[in-house]
Short mmCIF file of C-alpha atoms in Angstrom, two decimals:
data_model
loop_
_atom_site.label_atom_id
_atom_site.label_comp_id
_atom_site.label_asym_id
_atom_site.label_seq_id
_atom_site.Cartn_x
_atom_site.Cartn_y
_atom_site.Cartn_z
CA MET Y 2 -6.68 -41.17 -81.77
CA LEU Y 3 -5.65 -41.20 -78.11
CA SER Y 4 -2.36 -39.50 -78.99
CA LEU Y 5 -4.29 -36.57 -80.34
CA VAL Y 6 -6.00 -35.99 -76.98
CA PRO Y 7 -4.15 -33.21 -75.15
CA PRO Y 8 -3.13 -34.08 -71.57
CA PRO Y 9 -5.24 -32.62 -68.84
CA SER Y 10 -4.04 -29.14 -67.89
CA VAL Y 11 -2.93 -28.55 -64.33
CA PRO Y 12 -4.40 -25.40 -62.86
CA PRO Y 13 -1.71 -22.93 -62.11
CA SER Y 14 -0.95 -22.32 -58.43
CA ALA Y 15 -1.64 -19.02 -56.84
CA SER Y 16 2.05 -18.42 -56.31
CA SER Y 17 2.90 -19.08 -59.97
CA VAL Y 18 0.22 -16.63 -61.08
CA LEU Y 19 1.49 -14.11 -58.60
CA LEU Y 20 5.09 -14.57 -59.66
CA ASP Y 21 4.42 -14.38 -63.40
CA GLY Y 22 6.45 -11.52 -64.74
CA GLU Y 23 7.75 -10.49 -61.24
CA PRO Y 24 11.26 -11.89 -60.75
CA GLY Y 25 11.94 -9.68 -57.71
CA LEU Y 26 8.83 -10.90 -55.95
CA THR Y 27 9.96 -14.50 -56.68
CA ASP Y 28 13.10 -13.93 -54.72
CA VAL Y 29 11.21 -12.47 -51.78
CA LEU Y 30 8.73 -15.28 -51.53
CA LEU Y 31 11.50 -17.94 -51.88
CA LEU Y 32 13.42 -16.13 -49.09
CA GLN Y 33 10.36 -16.25 -46.88
CA ARG Y 34 9.81 -19.94 -47.56
CA ARG Y 35 13.47 -20.63 -46.82
CA TYR Y 36 13.17 -19.18 -43.33
CA ALA Y 37 9.63 -20.22 -42.64
CA GLY Y 38 10.80 -22.96 -40.29
CA GLY Y 39 13.07 -20.57 -38.39
CA ALA Y 40 16.69 -19.58 -38.72
CA CYS Y 41 19.63 -20.80 -36.69
CA GLU Y 42 18.97 -19.68 -33.11
CA GLU Y 43 22.65 -19.32 -32.35
CA ASP Y 44 23.24 -16.97 -35.30
CA GLU Y 45 20.20 -14.89 -34.31
CA GLN Y 46 21.30 -14.56 -30.74
CA LEU Y 47 24.83 -13.51 -31.75
CA PHE Y 48 23.50 -10.98 -34.16
CA PHE Y 49 21.08 -9.72 -31.47
CA MET Y 50 24.03 -9.20 -29.08
CA ASP Y 51 25.88 -7.28 -31.75
CA THR Y 52 22.92 -4.92 -32.28
CA LEU Y 53 22.63 -4.32 -28.54
CA VAL Y 54 26.26 -3.31 -28.34
CA GLU Y 55 26.03 -1.00 -31.30
CA TYR Y 56 22.87 0.54 -29.94
CA GLN Y 57 24.65 1.40 -26.68
CA TRP Y 58 27.58 2.83 -28.64
CA ALA Y 59 25.25 5.03 -30.61
CA ARG Y 60 23.52 6.34 -27.54
CA ASP Y 61 26.94 6.86 -25.92
CA VAL Y 62 27.98 9.03 -28.88
CA ALA Y 63 24.71 10.92 -28.43
CA GLY Y 64 25.93 12.00 -25.00
CA LEU Y 65 23.89 9.90 -22.60
CA ALA Y 66 25.27 9.11 -19.14
CA SER Y 67 26.68 5.67 -18.38
CA SER Y 68 23.94 4.95 -15.81
CA THR Y 69 21.33 5.67 -18.48
CA LEU Y 70 23.06 3.43 -21.05
CA ASP Y 71 22.87 0.43 -18.71
CA GLY Y 72 19.02 0.64 -18.58
CA LEU Y 73 18.38 1.24 -22.27
CA THR Y 74 18.47 -2.42 -23.31
CA LYS Y 75 17.30 -4.15 -20.12
CA PRO Y 76 13.58 -4.24 -21.07
CA VAL Y 77 14.38 -5.71 -24.51
CA ILE Y 78 16.57 -8.46 -23.00
CA GLU Y 79 13.94 -9.04 -20.27
CA VAL Y 80 11.14 -9.80 -22.74
CA CYS Y 81 13.32 -11.72 -25.24
CA ASP Y 82 14.69 -13.92 -22.43
CA HIS Y 83 11.18 -14.68 -21.23
CA TYR Y 84 10.18 -15.97 -24.67
CA GLY Y 85 13.55 -17.24 -25.79
CA VAL Y 86 13.46 -15.42 -29.09
CA ALA Y 87 15.25 -12.60 -30.86
CA PRO Y 88 13.51 -9.20 -30.74
CA TRP Y 89 12.44 -9.27 -34.39
CA ARG Y 90 10.42 -12.39 -33.54
CA LEU Y 91 8.37 -10.54 -30.96
CA SER Y 92 4.80 -9.51 -31.77
CA PRO Y 93 2.37 -7.15 -30.07
CA ARG Y 94 0.66 -10.23 -28.57
CA HIS Y 95 3.93 -11.23 -26.88
CA VAL Y 96 4.29 -7.80 -25.30
CA ASP Y 97 0.65 -7.75 -24.17
CA ALA Y 98 0.88 -11.13 -22.56
CA TYR Y 99 4.15 -10.37 -20.77
CA PHE Y 100 3.28 -6.95 -19.29
CA ALA Y 101 -0.19 -8.13 -18.37
CA GLY Y 102 1.19 -11.21 -16.65
CA VAL Y 103 4.63 -11.90 -15.16
CA GLY Y 104 5.99 -8.50 -16.20
CA LYS Y 105 3.10 -6.46 -14.75
CA ARG Y 106 4.36 -3.51 -12.74
CA GLN Y 107 3.29 0.05 -11.85
CA ALA Y 108 2.08 2.15 -14.82
CA PRO Y 109 5.13 4.46 -14.91
CA THR Y 110 7.50 1.43 -14.92
CA VAL Y 111 5.65 -0.32 -17.73
CA ARG Y 112 5.51 2.92 -19.71
CA SER Y 113 9.26 3.42 -19.38
CA LYS Y 114 10.01 -0.17 -20.46
CA LEU Y 115 7.67 0.04 -23.50
CA ASN Y 116 9.29 3.32 -24.59
CA ARG Y 117 12.80 1.73 -24.39
CA ILE Y 118 11.66 -1.28 -26.37
CA ASP Y 119 10.12 1.00 -28.99
CA HIS Y 120 13.29 3.09 -29.22
CA PHE Y 121 15.41 0.01 -29.73
CA PHE Y 122 13.16 -1.19 -32.56
CA ALA Y 123 13.40 2.26 -34.21
CA PHE Y 124 17.24 1.68 -34.17
CA LEU Y 125 16.79 -1.79 -35.70
CA GLU Y 126 14.49 -0.55 -38.34
CA GLN Y 127 16.76 2.29 -39.30
CA ARG Y 128 20.04 0.41 -39.46
CA TYR Y 129 19.40 -3.32 -39.73
CA ALA Y 130 15.94 -3.92 -41.15
CA HIS Y 131 17.25 -4.98 -44.58
CA GLU Y 132 20.03 -7.17 -43.22
CA ILE Y 133 17.72 -8.92 -40.74
CA PHE Y 134 15.27 -9.73 -43.48
CA GLN Y 135 18.01 -11.06 -45.75
CA ARG Y 136 19.62 -13.19 -43.07
CA PHE Y 137 16.65 -14.36 -41.07
CA GLY Y 138 13.61 -13.62 -43.23
CA ALA Y 139 12.03 -11.50 -40.49
CA VAL Y 140 10.41 -8.07 -40.91
CA VAL Y 141 11.49 -5.61 -38.20
CA GLU Y 142 8.40 -4.04 -36.78
CA SER Y 143 7.97 -2.71 -33.21
CA PRO Y 144 5.64 -4.82 -31.04
CA VAL Y 145 4.59 -1.59 -29.36
CA ASP Y 146 1.71 -0.52 -31.55
CA PRO Y 147 -0.96 2.18 -31.06
CA PHE Y 148 -3.11 -0.23 -29.09
CA ASN Y 149 -0.69 -1.23 -26.30
CA ARG Y 150 1.28 2.05 -26.25
CA GLN Y 151 0.78 3.64 -22.86
CA ALA Y 152 -0.29 7.25 -22.56
CA HIS Y 153 0.79 9.49 -19.74
CA ARG Y 154 -2.27 10.30 -17.67
CA GLY Y 155 -0.76 12.10 -14.75
CA ASP Y 156 -0.47 8.96 -12.68
CA PHE Y 157 2.12 10.65 -10.42
CA GLY Y 158 -0.76 11.90 -8.33
CA LEU Y 159 -0.82 14.76 -5.82
CA ARG Y 160 1.75 14.51 -3.03
CA VAL Y 161 0.37 16.28 0.06
CA PRO Y 162 3.19 16.80 2.61
CA PRO Y 163 2.54 17.18 6.35
CA SER Y 164 2.08 20.67 7.74
CA ALA Y 165 5.07 22.71 8.92
CA ARG Y 166 3.91 22.18 12.57
CA ALA Y 167 3.64 18.40 12.08
CA VAL Y 168 7.14 18.20 10.49
CA SER Y 169 8.61 20.29 13.37
CA GLU Y 170 7.04 18.05 15.99
CA PHE Y 171 8.13 14.94 14.07
CA PHE Y 172 11.82 15.93 14.05
CA ALA Y 173 11.75 17.14 17.68
CA ASP Y 174 10.29 13.84 18.88
CA TRP Y 175 12.70 11.83 16.75
CA ARG Y 176 15.72 13.71 18.18
CA LYS Y 177 14.67 13.02 21.71
CA ASP Y 178 14.55 9.26 20.90
CA LEU Y 179 18.13 9.18 19.52
CA VAL Y 180 19.75 8.55 22.88
CA HIS Y 181 17.74 5.32 23.30
CA ALA Y 182 18.65 3.94 19.84
CA ARG Y 183 20.50 0.61 19.74
CA LYS Y 184 22.97 2.02 17.14
CA GLU Y 185 23.28 5.69 18.08
CA ALA Y 186 25.63 6.67 15.18
CA VAL Y 187 23.36 5.12 12.53
CA ALA Y 188 20.23 6.64 14.11
CA CYS Y 189 21.84 10.08 14.25
CA ARG Y 190 22.98 9.75 10.61
CA ASP Y 191 19.45 8.90 9.45
CA TYR Y 192 18.01 11.74 11.49
CA VAL Y 193 20.45 14.36 10.21
CA MET Y 194 20.07 13.20 6.57
CA SER Y 195 16.25 13.38 6.76
CA LYS Y 196 16.19 16.80 8.33
CA LEU Y 197 18.78 18.13 5.87
CA ILE Y 198 16.50 17.07 3.03
CA TYR Y 199 13.71 19.14 4.61
CA ILE Y 200 15.95 22.11 5.21
CA SER Y 201 17.86 22.26 1.86
CA GLY Y 202 15.41 20.47 -0.46
CA VAL Y 203 18.05 18.13 -1.95
CA ARG Y 204 17.16 14.65 -3.33
CA ALA Y 205 18.03 11.63 -1.33
CA SER Y 206 20.24 10.31 -4.09
CA GLU Y 207 22.17 13.63 -4.17
CA LEU Y 208 22.67 13.57 -0.42
CA CYS Y 209 23.88 9.97 -0.29
CA GLN Y 210 26.69 10.78 -2.85
CA MET Y 211 28.15 13.60 -0.74
CA ARG Y 212 31.86 13.43 0.08
CA MET Y 213 33.80 15.34 2.73
CA LYS Y 214 35.41 17.48 0.03
CA ASP Y 215 31.92 18.65 -1.05
CA LEU Y 216 31.37 20.62 2.19
CA HIS Y 217 32.17 24.30 1.93
CA TRP Y 218 31.66 25.95 5.27
CA GLU Y 219 33.00 29.29 4.11
CA ALA Y 220 30.62 29.74 1.17
CA GLY Y 221 27.68 32.13 1.51
CA ASP Y 222 26.37 33.16 4.93
CA PHE Y 223 25.94 29.75 6.41
CA GLY Y 224 27.97 27.45 4.20
CA ARG Y 225 26.97 25.30 1.22
CA PHE Y 226 27.62 21.85 -0.14
CA VAL Y 227 28.03 20.54 -3.67
CA VAL Y 228 25.80 17.72 -4.92
CA GLN Y 229 25.63 15.73 -8.11
CA GLY Y 230 22.33 16.98 -9.42
CA LYS Y 231 19.88 15.14 -11.63
CA GLY Y 232 20.68 15.52 -15.32
CA ALA Y 233 17.94 16.29 -17.82
CA ARG Y 234 17.06 13.76 -20.60
CA GLY Y 235 19.64 11.25 -19.55
CA SER Y 236 22.57 13.66 -19.86
CA GLY Y 237 24.06 12.55 -16.54
CA PRO Y 238 24.62 14.22 -13.16
CA ARG Y 239 25.20 17.95 -13.07
CA GLN Y 240 26.89 19.59 -10.14
CA ARG Y 241 24.97 22.30 -8.23
CA GLU Y 242 25.18 24.11 -4.93
CA ALA Y 243 22.81 23.28 -2.14
CA PHE Y 244 22.01 25.65 0.69
CA LEU Y 245 22.39 24.93 4.42
CA PHE Y 246 20.75 27.96 6.04
CA ALA Y 247 21.41 28.68 9.72
CA GLU Y 248 19.56 25.58 11.01
CA GLY Y 249 21.20 23.25 8.56
CA ARG Y 250 24.73 24.56 9.34
CA GLU Y 251 24.25 24.00 13.10
CA LEU Y 252 22.82 20.55 12.49
CA LEU Y 253 25.50 19.43 10.07
CA TRP Y 254 28.29 20.87 12.20
CA TRP Y 255 27.06 18.85 15.21
CA TYR Y 256 27.00 15.65 13.04
CA VAL Y 257 30.50 16.16 11.61
CA GLU Y 258 32.06 17.01 14.99
CA GLU Y 259 30.40 14.48 17.26
CA ILE Y 260 28.84 11.70 15.17
CA ARG Y 261 30.87 11.18 11.98
CA GLY Y 262 33.94 9.94 13.85
CA LEU Y 263 31.99 7.07 15.38
CA PHE Y 264 32.16 5.19 12.15
CA ALA Y 265 35.28 2.99 11.80
CA ASP Y 266 37.02 4.78 8.88
CA ASP Y 267 38.98 7.92 8.18
CA PRO Y 268 36.54 10.89 8.30
CA GLU Y 269 39.24 13.34 7.22
CA HIS Y 270 39.80 11.66 3.89
CA PRO Y 271 38.51 13.91 1.08
CA GLU Y 272 36.81 10.96 -0.66
CA SER Y 273 35.22 9.74 2.55
CA PRO Y 274 31.42 9.87 2.39
CA VAL Y 275 29.63 12.24 4.68
CA TRP Y 276 27.00 9.55 5.31
CA PRO Y 277 28.81 6.19 5.62
CA SER Y 278 27.04 2.86 5.63
CA GLU Y 279 27.69 0.02 8.05
CA ARG Y 280 29.54 -2.09 5.49
CA LEU Y 281 33.24 -2.74 5.85
CA ALA Y 282 35.62 0.06 4.97
CA ARG Y 283 37.91 -0.26 1.97
CA ASP Y 284 41.40 1.06 1.23
CA LEU Y 285 41.47 3.72 -1.51
CA ASP Y 286 45.09 4.90 -1.39
CA GLY Y 287 47.09 1.80 -0.68
CA GLY Y 288 47.24 2.09 3.12
CA ALA Y 289 46.72 5.86 3.43
CA GLY Y 290 43.21 5.43 5.00
CA LEU Y 291 40.11 3.30 5.10
CA VAL Y 292 36.89 4.68 3.71
CA ARG Y 293 33.45 3.19 4.18
CA PRO Y 294 30.95 2.91 1.34
CA ALA Y 295 28.20 5.51 1.25
CA VAL Y 296 24.69 4.73 2.56
CA THR Y 297 22.10 3.87 -0.08
CA THR Y 298 18.81 5.67 -0.72
CA SER Y 299 16.84 2.56 0.06
CA THR Y 300 18.43 2.39 3.53
CA LEU Y 301 17.52 6.06 4.16
CA ARG Y 302 13.98 5.52 2.95
CA LYS Y 303 13.40 2.55 5.25
CA ALA Y 304 14.77 4.45 8.24
CA LEU Y 305 12.51 7.43 7.50
CA VAL Y 306 9.41 5.23 7.07
CA ARG Y 307 10.19 3.51 10.45
CA ALA Y 308 10.64 6.85 12.17
CA SER Y 309 7.45 8.28 10.72
CA SER Y 310 5.45 5.35 11.95
CA VAL Y 311 6.58 6.13 15.50
CA HIS Y 312 6.97 9.88 15.74
CA LEU Y 313 4.65 11.41 13.04
CA SER Y 314 1.19 12.62 13.98
CA GLY Y 315 -1.54 14.04 11.76
CA PRO Y 316 -3.44 12.99 8.64
CA VAL Y 317 -0.23 12.12 6.77
CA GLU Y 318 0.62 8.61 7.98
CA ARG Y 319 4.05 8.09 6.35
CA ILE Y 320 7.04 10.18 5.22
CA PHE Y 321 9.54 9.27 2.57
CA PRO Y 322 12.51 11.30 1.33
CA HIS Y 323 10.88 12.86 -1.75
CA LEU Y 324 7.82 13.89 0.30
CA LEU Y 325 10.27 15.84 2.52
CA ARG Y 326 11.46 17.61 -0.64
CA HIS Y 327 7.91 18.54 -1.43
CA ALA Y 328 7.39 19.70 2.17
CA CYS Y 329 10.50 21.93 1.93
CA ALA Y 330 9.23 23.56 -1.31
CA THR Y 331 5.66 23.99 0.04
CA HIS Y 332 6.59 25.44 3.45
CA ARG Y 333 9.25 27.76 2.01
CA TYR Y 334 6.78 29.09 -0.45
CA GLU Y 335 4.07 29.54 2.17
CA SER Y 336 6.57 31.42 4.39
CA GLY Y 337 7.15 34.01 1.68
CA MET Y 338 9.93 32.66 -0.56
CA SER Y 339 9.31 33.49 -4.16
CA LEU Y 340 8.71 30.86 -6.82
CA TRP Y 341 12.07 31.60 -8.54
CA GLU Y 342 13.90 31.21 -5.22
CA VAL Y 343 12.14 27.89 -4.58
CA GLN Y 344 13.14 26.76 -8.04
CA LYS Y 345 16.79 27.59 -7.36
CA LEU Y 346 16.55 25.80 -3.98
CA LEU Y 347 15.35 22.60 -5.56
CA GLY Y 348 17.70 22.79 -8.58
CA HIS Y 349 15.00 22.78 -11.26
CA ASP Y 350 15.66 24.03 -14.76
CA TRP Y 351 11.98 24.84 -15.44
CA THR Y 352 9.51 26.75 -13.28
CA THR Y 353 6.71 24.42 -14.44
CA THR Y 354 8.48 21.57 -12.60
CA THR Y 355 8.66 23.64 -9.36
CA VAL Y 356 4.92 24.48 -9.61
CA ARG Y 357 4.11 20.78 -9.24
CA TYR Y 358 5.94 20.75 -5.90
CA ILE Y 359 3.82 23.48 -4.41
CA LEU Y 360 0.34 22.41 -5.64
CA SER Y 361 -0.80 21.85 -2.03
CA ALA Y 362 0.51 25.24 -0.75
CA GLN Y 363 -2.08 27.09 1.26
CA GLY Y 364 -2.75 30.29 -0.61
CA ASP Y 365 -5.75 32.66 -0.62
CA PRO Y 366 -5.97 35.04 -3.65
CA GLU Y 367 -8.40 37.32 -1.86
CA VAL Y 368 -6.00 37.89 1.04
CA ALA Y 369 -3.17 38.47 -1.39
CA SER Y 370 -5.26 41.00 -3.30
CA ARG Y 371 -6.08 42.97 -0.08
CA ARG Y 372 -2.41 42.96 0.95
CA SER Y 373 -1.30 44.22 -2.45
CA SER Y 374 -3.96 47.00 -2.36
CA ALA Y 375 -2.70 48.02 1.11
CA ARG Y 376 0.88 48.16 -0.14
CA ALA Y 377 -0.18 50.33 -3.06
CA ALA Y 378 -2.08 52.70 -0.82
CA GLN Y 379 0.95 52.89 1.52
CA ARG Y 380 3.19 53.85 -1.40
CA LEU Y 381 0.75 56.59 -2.42
CA ARG Y 382 0.79 58.04 1.16
CA VAL Y 383 4.54 58.02 1.24
CA ASP Y 384 4.89 59.68 -2.12
CA ALA Y 385 2.02 62.21 -1.47
CA GLY Y 386 4.45 65.06 -0.79
CA SER Y 387 6.23 64.59 -4.20
CA LEU Y 388 3.03 64.34 -6.25
CA SER Y 389 2.24 67.41 -8.45
#
């Protein structure tokens, strides 16, 4: 009798019901269970390094500059090192906690880092998503989702440069104080560099990279110099001509003739920097001549800030190199230079970029309208004899 009683049935598990008739799904779930406790950390880190190298190779083939390639993967390594995991183990919560805590920076910096992390995950998803899932059981998904993705809200602000009169008085007072400087050559270098930015509108990074061979005194009416301009979309530096004008030629000639030789290196070497630093000179040609390293943009910025705290008067309390570039564009435009000429002076590819540099220019549409009407009436009076 007891043998006729069927054994109690065991209720099927949820997984067995789910897997019934789905052999492919069985493999997926078994693979997930296999790596539920985590894969070998050493294998993951080695694979992570391989993906970083290939990502840089791919972007190198795409034509990005070497300086841009170096910064592509730094945010990814930064966040992964903080948590000690491979990138495919990161979640949006990890990114939120990091950039809201120890990694908190200015909004443009955070936005740039998030964009680079997101681009790297797009590369992983395109090329390695299947292999990462097979080897480590992890789904490649960017931790930068629609909720923590930063939006550009114009956080660059409005840069209001000092007036033309304030800038003129600032440089005049600074030059009078050069003779009392503890390091006269360094003080003169910083002064000439700062004023040349205001005259020619070049960037501080472009100016610091100048070599003696880049000076062309015979070009144009007052001479020109070649700078490594800023490349668009990470394409690398692009050479362009910068203008000296009469004031810049006189200023630079005085510096080259009387100040440049005070630095302990060979100023006639073609690779010698126009603006040397105080660091020790190095030999480039095996005994042919010593050349000092070029001054850095941070050194110039600090010197300009110190000088503005002493010699600048007016509502603008501090000047930095890029504000001088804005001042150059604004004052040139106010003095009658056309927008296209200002664009050429600054080395911009797009006029819309130049417009942002002259937002604070003092202009009166009513005055401009009266002047244009007066010019039209003058042309009619001149041509009155030829009208039929």
